[in-house]
Amino acid sequence: MKYLQGKAGWAILIALALLFPLVAGNNYQLYVMSLAFIFAISTAGLNLITGYTGQLNLGHAGFMAIGAYTVGILTVTYEWPFWGAFAMSGVVAGVIGFFVGVVSLRLKEHFFAIFTLCVGFIIYLIIEKWDSVTGGTVGIIGIPGPAPIGPITFDSAISQYYLVVFFLVVSLWLMHRIVNSLLGRTFIAIRNSDDLAQALGINLMRNKTLSFVLSTFYAGIAGGLYAGYVRFLGPDLAGTHYTFDMITYLLVGGIGTLMGPVAGSLLVAWVTQSLQFLQDYRMVVFGPLLVLLVIFFPHGIVGFYYKKRMEREMKKRAAEASRAQAVKKEAGTNA
Amino acid sequence: MELFFQLVLNGLTLGSVYGLVALGLTLVYGILHVPNFSHGALYMVGAYVAFILMSNYGVNYWVAIAGAAVVVGVLAMLSERLVFHPLRDAPPIHDKIAAIGILLFLEAGVMAIWGADFRRMPTPYSGIVDIFGLTAPAQRLLIIAGAFVLVVALHLFLKKTILGSTIIAMAQNREGAALVGINATKVSLLTFFISGALAAVAAGLFAPINLVYPAMGHLVIMKAFVIIVLGGMGSIPGAIIGGLIIGFAESFAGFYISTHYKDLVAFLLLVVILSVRPEGLFTKGVR
């Protein structure tokens, strides 16, 4: 499995994503894949605050909805061009995320989870009740798709798919840079023990807020893409079940790993497709699955892969060490 | 005056229901330190079981509520045994996610069995009562009286019986309780049963003036969380007082501010209070 690491690994995964349209039988499969990738971007954001920084944010879908509604309202009501509105989607979600973060991150563990659950619900209620701006329960329809950039247009399903892949790759690459930097290590230190992190001189509040703002920025961008891709919005998008869906992706794929969100959202999306006959009842399967994963398999697919790799390396190292010892012993007896 | 009385009555009704749900939540939190996100789903299942017992089997209203209490209590015990117990040593984020898994399963399960329709639960107490020249719907008075009786009974059980005091002992100090020979498993199961049963009774009492549907637990559970954060996680009087505060705030805000945004009141209250006092209203010292 060595070829899945480093630059070669990135190249292989990107190539697979780029080649998918050749394998896909129809546009519907492209649609499922694109949506899974959009949610993977949002889940990557959730992973930063929950997986790397250790704060369970239960209002994440609310921030995705903020990003989506930013695009919807700006393009439909104010007739902004798509890309201008899209750029704002991440910014608006990030700014609101900053204010929510400043208040909520003073709370620890359960209190933070409960608080963000309430924040998510407030966002949902505001979107649902504020008819004059958000269209209330009817939502927003007729959102323009991504405008052409120079000669490249985004009219066909394949071009839209590639657009989503482009944003996914950029977001993952940025996430890779973040979590492997000193900043990422700071986040992980906070997750492992915030008391210890504080004793090391880490400013908890500033770092947690930064992580939260980045995660809501990701959610906002994913929401903006969603608005441009699906072209209509309802308050449903801010609902807690979308947050719970993203937590499922995170756990299936592997919480606190870079590729976990992608692996999880892809796998769950395709399993859901094959469980079509269950319709709205798919949670009858995924609910217990979530519980079983947490109990028996808490690191998900990607985490499992890392664990196996580490075990193999340990074994190799142990074997090498014993061989070295044997050689030394032999040398000792010969002397 | 008449109007004011109606608002007070409304606030008391809401406060009673929220208080009962919050009580179960706070009891479980006191023992396990798990915010049980699946509690709202237990509430919802309670309403469904009572409704099905009444409409399909023609069972008496009170028997239906008692039946729902038993079924949901057992369900809560199962969740403790199968899910929370194996996760007792896991990082704190895991049991929260597992609780969400239970919530999703119960909701989807109810939807698969009984459908997503809104149903109206019948009640034998649909009349109107006259007291001191003021009129009140009988069901609302019943909710208030029922909640009052349950809270008193629970208080007596926790303070006056040995079985009840084991729950308090374990909430105070887990190791200490184990040292004096209290069986932690038994106490956890008992607490989960009580918590589930309280949720089911609250649902059975409230359902006739509300509707029965799979998502009915969402708002109630979130308000219950607001309540136990306000009242201090694990505090029993805090849950009751918090329930009344939220009930009254909603009732009065719904009339004087806007019915449109009345569900927002509880959450805004939480945001404001936690912004000023991150440790909750009634807690002493730092968390």
Coordinates of C-alpha atoms in Angstrom, one line a residue:
Chain A
M1 CA 0.0 0.0 0.0
K2 CA 3.0 2.2 -0.2
Y3 CA 1.9 3.8 -3.4
L4 CA -0.9 5.6 -1.5
Q5 CA 1.5 7.8 0.3
G6 CA 3.1 11.1 -0.6
K7 CA 2.9 12.8 -4.0
A8 CA 2.3 9.5 -5.8
G9 CA -0.7 8.9 -3.6
W10 CA -2.2 12.3 -4.3
A11 CA -1.6 11.8 -8.0
I12 CA -3.3 8.4 -8.0
L13 CA -6.3 9.6 -6.1
I14 CA -6.7 12.7 -8.3
A15 CA -6.4 10.6 -11.4
L16 CA -9.1 8.2 -10.1
A17 CA -11.4 11.2 -9.5
L18 CA -10.7 12.6 -12.9
L19 CA -11.2 9.3 -14.7
F20 CA -14.5 8.6 -12.9
P21 CA -16.7 10.2 -15.6
L22 CA -15.3 7.7 -18.1
V23 CA -16.5 4.9 -15.9
A24 CA -19.8 6.5 -14.8
G25 CA -22.7 5.1 -16.9
N26 CA -24.9 8.2 -16.7
N27 CA -25.2 11.7 -15.3
Y28 CA -27.0 10.5 -12.2
Q29 CA -23.9 8.8 -11.0
L30 CA -22.0 12.0 -11.6
Y31 CA -24.6 13.9 -9.6
V32 CA -24.3 11.5 -6.7
M33 CA -20.5 11.7 -6.8
S34 CA -20.4 15.5 -7.0
L35 CA -22.8 15.9 -4.0
A36 CA -20.7 13.4 -2.1
F37 CA -17.6 15.5 -2.9
I38 CA -19.4 18.8 -1.8
F39 CA -20.3 17.2 1.5
A40 CA -16.7 15.9 1.8
I41 CA -15.5 19.5 1.7
S42 CA -17.9 20.5 4.4
T43 CA -17.0 17.4 6.4
A44 CA -13.3 18.2 6.1
G45 CA -14.2 21.5 7.8
L46 CA -16.0 19.6 10.6
N47 CA -13.0 17.3 10.8
L48 CA -10.7 20.2 11.6
I49 CA -12.7 21.4 14.6
T50 CA -13.9 18.0 15.8
G51 CA -11.3 15.5 14.6
Y52 CA -8.2 17.6 15.0
T53 CA -9.1 20.2 17.7
G54 CA -11.5 17.9 19.6
Q55 CA -14.6 20.1 19.9
L56 CA -17.8 18.4 18.8
N57 CA -19.6 21.0 16.7
L58 CA -23.2 20.0 16.3
G59 CA -24.2 23.1 14.3
H60 CA -22.0 22.5 11.3
A61 CA -24.9 22.1 8.8
G62 CA -26.1 25.6 9.8
F63 CA -22.9 27.1 8.6
M64 CA -23.1 25.2 5.3
A65 CA -26.6 26.6 4.9
I66 CA -25.3 30.1 5.6
G67 CA -22.9 29.7 2.8
A68 CA -25.5 28.3 0.5
Y69 CA -28.1 31.0 1.3
T70 CA -25.4 33.7 0.8
V71 CA -25.0 32.5 -2.8
G72 CA -28.8 32.1 -3.2
I73 CA -29.7 35.5 -1.8
L74 CA -26.9 37.4 -3.5
T75 CA -27.5 35.9 -6.9
V76 CA -31.3 35.7 -7.0
T77 CA -32.3 38.8 -4.9
Y78 CA -29.4 41.1 -5.6
E79 CA -28.4 39.7 -9.0
W80 CA -24.7 39.4 -8.2
P81 CA -22.6 37.3 -10.5
F82 CA -22.1 33.7 -9.3
W83 CA -18.4 33.9 -8.5
G84 CA -18.7 37.1 -6.5
A85 CA -21.5 35.5 -4.4
F86 CA -19.5 32.3 -4.1
A87 CA -16.5 34.1 -2.8
M88 CA -18.7 35.7 -0.2
S89 CA -20.2 32.4 0.9
G90 CA -17.1 31.3 2.8
V91 CA -16.5 34.8 4.1
V92 CA -20.0 35.2 5.5
A93 CA -19.9 31.8 7.1
G94 CA -16.5 32.5 8.5
V95 CA -17.4 35.8 10.0
I96 CA -20.6 34.4 11.6
G97 CA -18.4 31.5 12.7
F98 CA -16.0 33.9 14.4
F99 CA -18.7 35.5 16.5
V100 CA -20.3 32.1 17.4
G101 CA -16.8 30.7 18.2
V102 CA -15.9 33.6 20.5
V103 CA -18.9 32.9 22.6
S104 CA -19.2 29.1 22.4
L105 CA -15.5 28.1 22.6
R106 CA -15.3 29.3 26.2
L107 CA -17.4 26.3 27.0
K108 CA -15.9 22.8 27.3
E109 CA -16.9 19.4 26.0
H110 CA -20.6 18.8 26.5
F111 CA -21.5 22.4 27.0
F112 CA -19.9 23.3 23.6
A113 CA -21.7 20.4 21.9
I114 CA -25.1 21.5 23.4
F115 CA -24.4 25.1 22.6
T116 CA -23.6 24.5 19.0
L117 CA -26.6 22.2 18.7
C118 CA -28.7 25.2 19.8
V119 CA -26.8 27.5 17.4
G120 CA -27.5 25.2 14.5
F121 CA -31.2 25.2 15.5
I122 CA -31.3 29.0 15.8
I123 CA -29.8 29.2 12.2
Y124 CA -32.5 26.8 11.0
L125 CA -35.3 28.7 12.7
I126 CA -34.1 32.0 11.4
I127 CA -33.9 30.7 7.8
E128 CA -37.3 29.1 8.1
K129 CA -39.1 32.1 9.7
W130 CA -37.4 35.1 8.0
D131 CA -39.6 34.9 4.9
S132 CA -38.7 38.2 3.4
V133 CA -35.1 37.4 3.0
T134 CA -34.7 33.6 2.8
G135 CA -38.0 32.7 1.2
G136 CA -39.1 30.8 4.4
T137 CA -40.2 27.2 3.9
V138 CA -40.5 27.7 0.2
G139 CA -36.8 28.4 -0.1
I140 CA -34.9 30.0 -3.0
I141 CA -35.3 28.7 -6.5
G142 CA -33.6 29.6 -9.8
I143 CA -30.1 30.1 -8.5
P144 CA -27.8 30.5 -11.5
G145 CA -25.1 27.9 -12.0
P146 CA -21.4 28.7 -12.0
A147 CA -20.7 31.3 -14.6
P148 CA -18.2 30.5 -17.4
I149 CA -14.6 31.5 -16.7
G150 CA -13.0 32.6 -19.9
P151 CA -13.5 29.8 -22.4
I152 CA -14.5 27.2 -19.8
T153 CA -18.2 26.8 -19.3
F154 CA -20.0 24.8 -16.6
D155 CA -23.2 23.7 -18.4
S156 CA -22.6 20.0 -18.7
A157 CA -22.7 17.5 -15.9
I158 CA -19.1 16.5 -16.5
S159 CA -17.8 20.1 -16.3
Q160 CA -19.7 20.7 -13.1
Y161 CA -18.3 17.5 -11.7
Y162 CA -14.7 18.6 -12.6
L163 CA -15.4 22.0 -10.9
V164 CA -16.4 20.2 -7.7
V165 CA -13.3 17.9 -7.9
F166 CA -11.1 21.0 -8.4
F167 CA -12.5 22.6 -5.2
L168 CA -12.2 19.3 -3.3
V169 CA -8.6 18.9 -4.3
V170 CA -7.7 22.5 -3.4
S171 CA -9.5 22.2 0.0
L172 CA -7.8 19.0 0.8
W173 CA -4.4 20.3 -0.2
L174 CA -5.0 23.4 2.0
M175 CA -6.1 21.1 4.9
H176 CA -3.1 19.0 4.4
R177 CA -0.9 22.1 4.7
I178 CA -2.8 23.3 7.8
V179 CA -2.7 20.0 9.8
N180 CA 0.9 19.4 9.0
S181 CA 2.0 22.8 10.1
L182 CA 2.8 24.1 13.6
L183 CA -0.8 25.4 13.7
G184 CA -2.2 21.9 13.0
R185 CA 0.0 20.4 15.7
T186 CA -1.2 23.1 18.1
F187 CA -4.8 22.0 17.3
I188 CA -3.9 18.4 18.0
A189 CA -2.2 19.3 21.2
I190 CA -5.5 21.0 22.3
R191 CA -7.4 17.9 21.4
N192 CA -5.2 15.6 23.4
S193 CA -5.2 17.8 26.5
D194 CA -6.1 21.4 26.7
D195 CA -4.6 21.8 30.1
L196 CA -1.3 20.5 28.9
A197 CA -1.5 22.6 25.8
Q198 CA -2.1 25.7 27.9
A199 CA 0.8 24.8 30.1
L200 CA 3.0 24.7 27.0
G201 CA 2.0 28.3 26.4
I202 CA -0.6 27.7 23.7
N203 CA -3.3 30.3 23.7
L204 CA -6.4 28.1 23.8
M205 CA -9.0 30.6 22.9
R206 CA -7.2 32.1 19.9
N207 CA -6.3 28.7 18.4
K208 CA -9.7 27.1 19.0
T209 CA -11.4 30.2 17.5
L210 CA -9.1 30.0 14.5
S211 CA -9.9 26.3 14.0
F212 CA -13.6 27.1 14.3
V213 CA -13.4 29.9 11.8
L214 CA -11.5 27.8 9.3
S215 CA -14.0 25.0 9.7
T216 CA -17.0 27.3 9.2
F217 CA -15.2 28.7 6.1
Y218 CA -15.0 25.2 4.7
A219 CA -18.7 24.7 5.4
G220 CA -19.5 28.0 3.8
I221 CA -17.6 27.2 0.6
A222 CA -19.2 23.8 0.5
G223 CA -22.6 25.5 0.9
G224 CA -21.8 27.9 -1.9
L225 CA -20.9 25.0 -4.2
Y226 CA -24.0 23.2 -3.2
A227 CA -26.2 26.2 -4.1
G228 CA -24.6 26.5 -7.5
Y229 CA -24.8 22.8 -8.1
V230 CA -28.3 22.0 -6.9
R231 CA -29.8 25.4 -7.9
F232 CA -32.5 25.5 -5.2
L233 CA -32.4 25.8 -1.5
G234 CA -34.7 25.0 1.5
P235 CA -34.3 25.6 5.2
D236 CA -33.8 21.8 5.5
L237 CA -30.2 22.2 4.6
A238 CA -29.5 23.7 8.1
G239 CA -31.3 20.8 9.8
T240 CA -29.5 18.8 12.4
H241 CA -29.8 15.6 10.3
Y242 CA -27.3 17.0 7.9
T243 CA -24.9 17.6 10.7
F244 CA -25.5 14.1 11.9
D245 CA -24.9 12.8 8.3
M246 CA -21.6 14.6 8.3
I247 CA -20.6 13.1 11.6
T248 CA -21.4 9.7 10.1
Y249 CA -19.1 10.4 7.2
L250 CA -16.4 11.5 9.6
L251 CA -16.7 8.3 11.6
V252 CA -17.0 5.9 8.8
G253 CA -14.0 7.5 7.0
G254 CA -11.9 8.1 10.0
I255 CA -12.1 11.1 12.4
G256 CA -8.9 13.1 12.6
T257 CA -7.4 11.9 9.4
L258 CA -7.0 13.9 6.2
M259 CA -8.7 11.6 3.8
G260 CA -11.3 10.3 6.2
P261 CA -14.1 12.8 5.3
V262 CA -13.7 11.9 1.6
A263 CA -13.6 8.2 2.2
G264 CA -16.6 8.4 4.5
S265 CA -18.8 10.6 2.3
L266 CA -18.1 8.5 -0.8
L267 CA -18.7 5.2 0.9
V268 CA -21.9 6.4 2.7
A269 CA -23.2 8.0 -0.5
W270 CA -22.8 4.8 -2.5
V271 CA -24.1 2.5 0.2
T272 CA -27.1 4.9 0.5
Q273 CA -27.6 4.5 -3.3
S274 CA -27.7 0.8 -3.0
L275 CA -30.2 1.1 -0.1
Q276 CA -32.6 3.2 -2.2
F277 CA -35.4 0.9 -1.3
L278 CA -35.1 2.0 2.3
Q279 CA -35.7 5.7 1.3
D280 CA -36.0 7.8 4.5
Y281 CA -35.4 4.8 6.7
R282 CA -31.8 4.4 5.8
M283 CA -31.0 5.6 9.3
V284 CA -32.3 2.3 10.5
V285 CA -29.1 0.9 9.1
F286 CA -26.8 3.9 9.7
G287 CA -27.8 4.6 13.3
P288 CA -26.7 1.2 14.6
L289 CA -23.7 1.4 12.2
L290 CA -22.6 4.6 13.9
V291 CA -22.9 3.0 17.3
L292 CA -21.0 -0.1 16.2
L293 CA -18.3 2.0 14.6
V294 CA -17.8 4.1 17.7
I295 CA -17.6 1.1 19.9
F296 CA -15.5 -1.4 17.9
F297 CA -13.9 0.7 15.1
P298 CA -13.5 4.2 16.4
H299 CA -10.9 5.3 13.8
G300 CA -12.8 4.5 10.6
I301 CA -11.4 3.2 7.3
V302 CA -8.5 5.6 7.0
G303 CA -7.6 5.2 10.7
F304 CA -7.7 1.5 10.3
Y305 CA -5.3 1.8 7.3
Y306 CA -2.9 3.9 9.4
K307 CA -3.1 1.5 12.3
K308 CA -2.3 -1.5 10.1
R309 CA 0.6 0.5 8.5
M310 CA 2.0 1.4 11.9
E311 CA 1.7 -2.2 13.2
R312 CA 3.6 -3.4 10.1
E313 CA 6.3 -0.9 10.6
M314 CA 6.6 -1.7 14.3
K315 CA 6.9 -5.4 13.3
K316 CA 9.5 -4.6 10.7
R317 CA 11.4 -2.4 13.2
A318 CA 11.2 -5.1 15.9
A319 CA 12.5 -7.7 13.4
E320 CA 15.3 -5.5 12.4
A321 CA 16.2 -4.8 16.0
S322 CA 16.3 -8.5 16.8
R323 CA 18.4 -9.2 13.7
A324 CA 20.8 -6.5 14.7
Q325 CA 21.0 -8.0 18.1
A326 CA 21.6 -11.4 16.7
V327 CA 24.4 -10.1 14.6
K328 CA 25.9 -8.3 17.5
K329 CA 25.7 -11.5 19.6
E330 CA 27.4 -13.5 16.8
A331 CA 30.1 -10.9 16.6
G332 CA 30.5 -11.2 20.4
T333 CA 30.9 -15.0 20.3
N334 CA 33.3 -14.8 17.4
A335 CA 35.5 -12.4 19.2
Chain B
M1 CA -56.6 39.2 34.1
E2 CA -58.2 36.4 32.2
L3 CA -55.5 36.6 29.6
F4 CA -52.7 36.8 32.1
F5 CA -54.1 33.7 33.8
Q6 CA -54.1 31.9 30.4
L7 CA -50.5 32.8 29.8
V8 CA -49.5 31.6 33.3
L9 CA -51.4 28.4 32.8
N10 CA -49.7 27.9 29.4
G11 CA -46.3 28.6 30.9
L12 CA -46.9 26.1 33.7
T13 CA -48.0 23.5 31.2
L14 CA -45.0 23.9 29.0
G15 CA -42.7 24.2 32.1
S16 CA -44.1 20.9 33.5
V17 CA -43.5 19.0 30.3
Y18 CA -40.0 20.4 29.7
G19 CA -39.2 19.9 33.4
L20 CA -40.1 16.2 33.3
V21 CA -38.0 15.7 30.2
A22 CA -35.1 17.7 31.6
L23 CA -35.3 15.7 34.9
G24 CA -34.6 12.4 33.1
L25 CA -31.8 14.0 31.2
T26 CA -30.2 15.5 34.3
L27 CA -30.4 12.2 36.2
V28 CA -28.6 10.4 33.5
Y29 CA -26.0 13.1 33.2
G30 CA -25.4 13.0 37.0
I31 CA -24.6 9.3 36.8
L32 CA -22.8 8.9 33.5
H33 CA -21.7 12.4 32.6
V34 CA -23.2 11.7 29.1
P35 CA -25.4 14.3 27.5
N36 CA -27.9 11.7 26.2
F37 CA -28.9 13.1 22.8
S38 CA -31.2 10.2 22.2
H39 CA -33.5 11.3 25.1
G40 CA -35.7 13.2 22.7
A41 CA -36.2 10.1 20.6
L42 CA -37.2 8.2 23.8
Y43 CA -39.8 11.0 24.4
M44 CA -41.1 10.5 20.8
V45 CA -41.2 6.7 21.1
G46 CA -43.2 7.2 24.4
A47 CA -45.8 9.3 22.6
Y48 CA -46.1 6.7 19.8
V49 CA -46.4 3.7 22.1
A50 CA -49.1 5.5 24.2
F51 CA -50.9 6.5 21.0
I52 CA -50.8 3.0 19.4
L53 CA -51.9 1.4 22.6
M54 CA -54.9 3.7 22.8
S55 CA -56.0 3.7 19.1
N56 CA -55.1 0.2 18.1
Y57 CA -55.8 -1.7 21.3
G58 CA -58.4 0.6 22.9
V59 CA -56.5 0.7 26.1
N60 CA -57.4 3.2 28.8
Y61 CA -55.5 6.5 28.7
W62 CA -53.7 6.0 32.0
V63 CA -52.9 2.3 31.2
A64 CA -51.5 3.5 27.8
I65 CA -49.2 6.0 29.5
A66 CA -48.0 3.4 32.0
G67 CA -47.4 1.0 29.2
A68 CA -45.4 3.6 27.3
A69 CA -43.4 4.3 30.5
V70 CA -42.4 0.7 30.8
V71 CA -41.6 0.2 27.2
V72 CA -39.5 3.3 26.9
G73 CA -37.9 2.6 30.3
V74 CA -36.7 -0.8 29.0
L75 CA -35.6 0.8 25.8
A76 CA -33.5 3.3 27.8
M77 CA -32.0 0.4 29.8
L78 CA -31.1 -1.4 26.6
S79 CA -29.3 1.6 25.3
E80 CA -27.3 1.8 28.6
R81 CA -26.3 -1.9 28.4
L82 CA -25.6 -2.1 24.7
V83 CA -24.2 1.3 24.0
F84 CA -23.2 3.6 26.9
H85 CA -21.7 0.8 29.1
P86 CA -19.2 -0.4 26.5
L87 CA -18.2 3.2 25.9
R88 CA -17.6 4.2 29.5
D89 CA -13.8 4.5 29.1
A90 CA -13.9 6.0 25.6
P91 CA -13.0 9.6 24.9
P92 CA -16.0 11.9 25.7
I93 CA -16.7 12.6 22.0
H94 CA -17.6 9.0 21.4
D95 CA -20.6 8.5 23.6
K96 CA -22.1 11.7 22.3
I97 CA -21.8 10.3 18.7
A98 CA -23.2 7.0 19.8
A99 CA -26.2 8.7 21.4
I100 CA -26.8 10.4 18.1
G101 CA -26.7 7.0 16.5
I102 CA -29.4 5.8 18.8
L103 CA -31.4 8.9 18.1
L104 CA -31.2 8.4 14.3
F105 CA -32.1 4.7 14.7
L106 CA -35.2 5.3 16.9
E107 CA -36.5 8.0 14.6
A108 CA -36.0 6.0 11.4
G109 CA -37.4 3.0 13.1
V110 CA -40.6 4.8 14.2
M111 CA -40.9 6.2 10.7
A112 CA -40.5 2.8 9.1
I113 CA -43.1 1.2 11.4
W114 CA -45.8 3.9 11.8
G115 CA -45.0 6.4 8.9
A116 CA -44.2 10.1 9.0
D117 CA -47.8 11.3 9.3
F118 CA -48.9 13.8 12.0
R119 CA -51.4 12.1 14.3
R120 CA -53.7 13.5 16.9
M121 CA -53.9 11.6 20.2
P122 CA -57.3 11.4 21.8
T123 CA -57.8 12.1 25.5
P124 CA -60.7 11.4 27.9
Y125 CA -60.1 14.8 29.4
S126 CA -61.0 17.2 26.6
G127 CA -63.4 19.3 28.7
I128 CA -63.0 22.7 30.2
V129 CA -62.8 23.3 33.9
D130 CA -64.1 26.3 35.8
I131 CA -62.1 27.4 38.8
F132 CA -62.8 30.7 40.6
G133 CA -64.5 32.1 37.5
L134 CA -61.5 31.3 35.3
T135 CA -61.7 28.6 32.6
A136 CA -59.0 26.1 31.9
P137 CA -58.7 23.1 29.6
A138 CA -58.8 19.9 31.7
Q139 CA -55.8 18.4 29.9
R140 CA -53.5 21.3 30.8
L141 CA -54.5 21.0 34.5
L142 CA -53.8 17.3 34.2
I143 CA -50.3 17.9 32.9
I144 CA -49.5 20.3 35.7
A145 CA -50.9 18.0 38.3
G146 CA -49.3 14.9 36.8
A147 CA -45.9 16.6 36.7
F148 CA -46.2 17.8 40.2
V149 CA -47.1 14.4 41.5
L150 CA -44.2 12.8 39.6
V151 CA -41.7 15.3 40.9
V152 CA -42.8 14.9 44.5
A153 CA -42.8 11.1 44.1
L154 CA -39.3 11.2 42.5
H155 CA -38.1 13.5 45.3
L156 CA -39.4 11.1 48.0
F157 CA -37.9 8.1 46.2
L158 CA -34.5 9.7 45.9
K159 CA -34.4 11.1 49.5
K160 CA -36.4 8.6 51.6
T161 CA -35.6 5.1 50.1
I162 CA -32.3 3.3 50.1
L163 CA -32.6 2.4 46.4
G164 CA -33.1 6.1 45.6
S165 CA -30.3 7.3 47.6
T166 CA -27.9 4.9 45.8
I167 CA -28.6 7.0 42.7
I168 CA -27.7 10.2 44.6
A169 CA -24.6 8.5 46.1
M170 CA -23.3 7.5 42.7
A171 CA -24.0 10.9 41.2
Q172 CA -22.0 12.5 44.0
N173 CA -19.0 10.1 43.9
R174 CA -18.7 7.1 41.7
E175 CA -15.7 5.5 43.5
G176 CA -17.1 6.3 46.9
A177 CA -20.4 4.6 46.1
A178 CA -18.6 1.5 44.8
L179 CA -16.6 1.4 48.0
V180 CA -19.6 1.2 50.2
G181 CA -21.0 -1.6 48.1
I182 CA -23.3 0.1 45.7
N183 CA -23.7 -1.9 42.5
A184 CA -22.9 0.6 39.7
T185 CA -24.5 -1.5 37.0
K186 CA -27.8 -1.7 38.8
V187 CA -27.9 2.0 39.6
S188 CA -27.1 2.9 36.0
L189 CA -29.9 0.7 34.8
L190 CA -32.3 2.0 37.3
T191 CA -31.5 5.6 36.4
F192 CA -31.9 5.0 32.7
F193 CA -35.3 3.3 33.4
I194 CA -36.5 6.3 35.4
S195 CA -35.3 8.7 32.8
G196 CA -37.0 6.9 30.0
A197 CA -40.2 6.4 31.9
L198 CA -40.3 10.2 32.8
A199 CA -39.8 11.1 29.1
A200 CA -42.6 8.7 28.1
V201 CA -45.0 10.0 30.7
A202 CA -44.2 13.6 29.7
A203 CA -44.9 12.7 26.1
G204 CA -48.2 10.9 26.9
L205 CA -49.4 13.9 28.9
F206 CA -48.4 16.5 26.4
A207 CA -49.4 14.6 23.2
P208 CA -53.2 15.3 23.3
I209 CA -52.6 19.1 23.1
N210 CA -49.8 18.7 20.6
L211 CA -49.3 16.3 17.7
V212 CA -47.6 12.9 17.4
Y213 CA -45.0 12.7 14.7
P214 CA -41.4 11.3 14.3
A215 CA -39.7 14.7 14.7
M216 CA -41.7 15.7 17.8
G217 CA -38.7 15.1 20.1
H218 CA -36.3 17.6 18.4
L219 CA -37.5 20.8 19.9
V220 CA -38.3 19.3 23.3
I221 CA -34.9 17.7 23.7
M222 CA -33.1 20.8 22.7
K223 CA -35.1 22.9 25.2
A224 CA -34.4 20.2 27.8
F225 CA -30.7 20.6 27.2
V226 CA -31.1 24.4 27.5
I227 CA -32.8 23.8 30.8
I228 CA -30.2 21.5 32.3
V229 CA -27.4 23.8 31.2
L230 CA -29.2 26.7 32.8
G231 CA -30.0 24.7 36.0
G232 CA -26.6 23.1 36.2
M233 CA -26.0 19.7 34.7
G234 CA -27.0 17.0 37.1
S235 CA -29.0 19.2 39.4
I236 CA -32.6 18.0 40.1
P237 CA -34.1 21.3 41.4
G238 CA -32.2 23.1 38.6
A239 CA -34.1 21.0 36.1
I240 CA -37.5 21.9 37.5
I241 CA -36.8 25.6 38.0
G242 CA -35.1 25.8 34.6
G243 CA -38.1 24.1 33.0
L244 CA -40.5 26.6 34.5
I245 CA -38.3 29.5 33.4
I246 CA -38.3 28.3 29.8
G247 CA -42.0 27.5 30.0
F248 CA -42.9 30.9 31.2
A249 CA -40.4 32.7 28.9
E250 CA -41.9 31.0 25.9
S251 CA -45.5 31.5 26.9
F252 CA -45.1 35.2 27.6
A253 CA -42.7 35.9 24.7
G254 CA -45.1 34.1 22.4
F255 CA -47.8 36.5 23.3
Y256 CA -46.0 39.8 23.9
I257 CA -43.2 39.5 21.2
S258 CA -44.2 37.1 18.4
T259 CA -45.6 33.6 18.1
H260 CA -43.5 33.3 15.0
Y261 CA -40.3 33.3 16.9
K262 CA -41.4 31.8 20.2
D263 CA -39.3 28.6 19.7
L264 CA -36.2 30.9 19.4
V265 CA -36.7 32.3 22.9
A266 CA -35.2 29.3 24.8
F267 CA -32.1 29.2 22.6
L268 CA -31.5 32.9 22.6
L269 CA -31.9 32.8 26.4
L270 CA -29.2 30.1 26.5
V271 CA -26.9 32.1 24.2
V272 CA -27.3 35.2 26.3
I273 CA -26.9 33.4 29.7
L274 CA -23.9 31.4 28.6
S275 CA -22.2 34.4 27.1
V276 CA -22.4 36.2 30.4
R277 CA -22.0 33.1 32.7
P278 CA -20.3 30.2 30.9
E279 CA -20.8 28.0 34.0
G280 CA -24.7 28.2 34.0
L281 CA -27.0 30.0 36.2
F282 CA -27.2 27.9 39.4
T283 CA -23.8 26.2 39.5
K284 CA -21.3 27.1 42.1
G285 CA -17.6 27.4 41.4
V286 CA -15.8 26.5 38.2
R287 CA -16.7 23.5 36.1

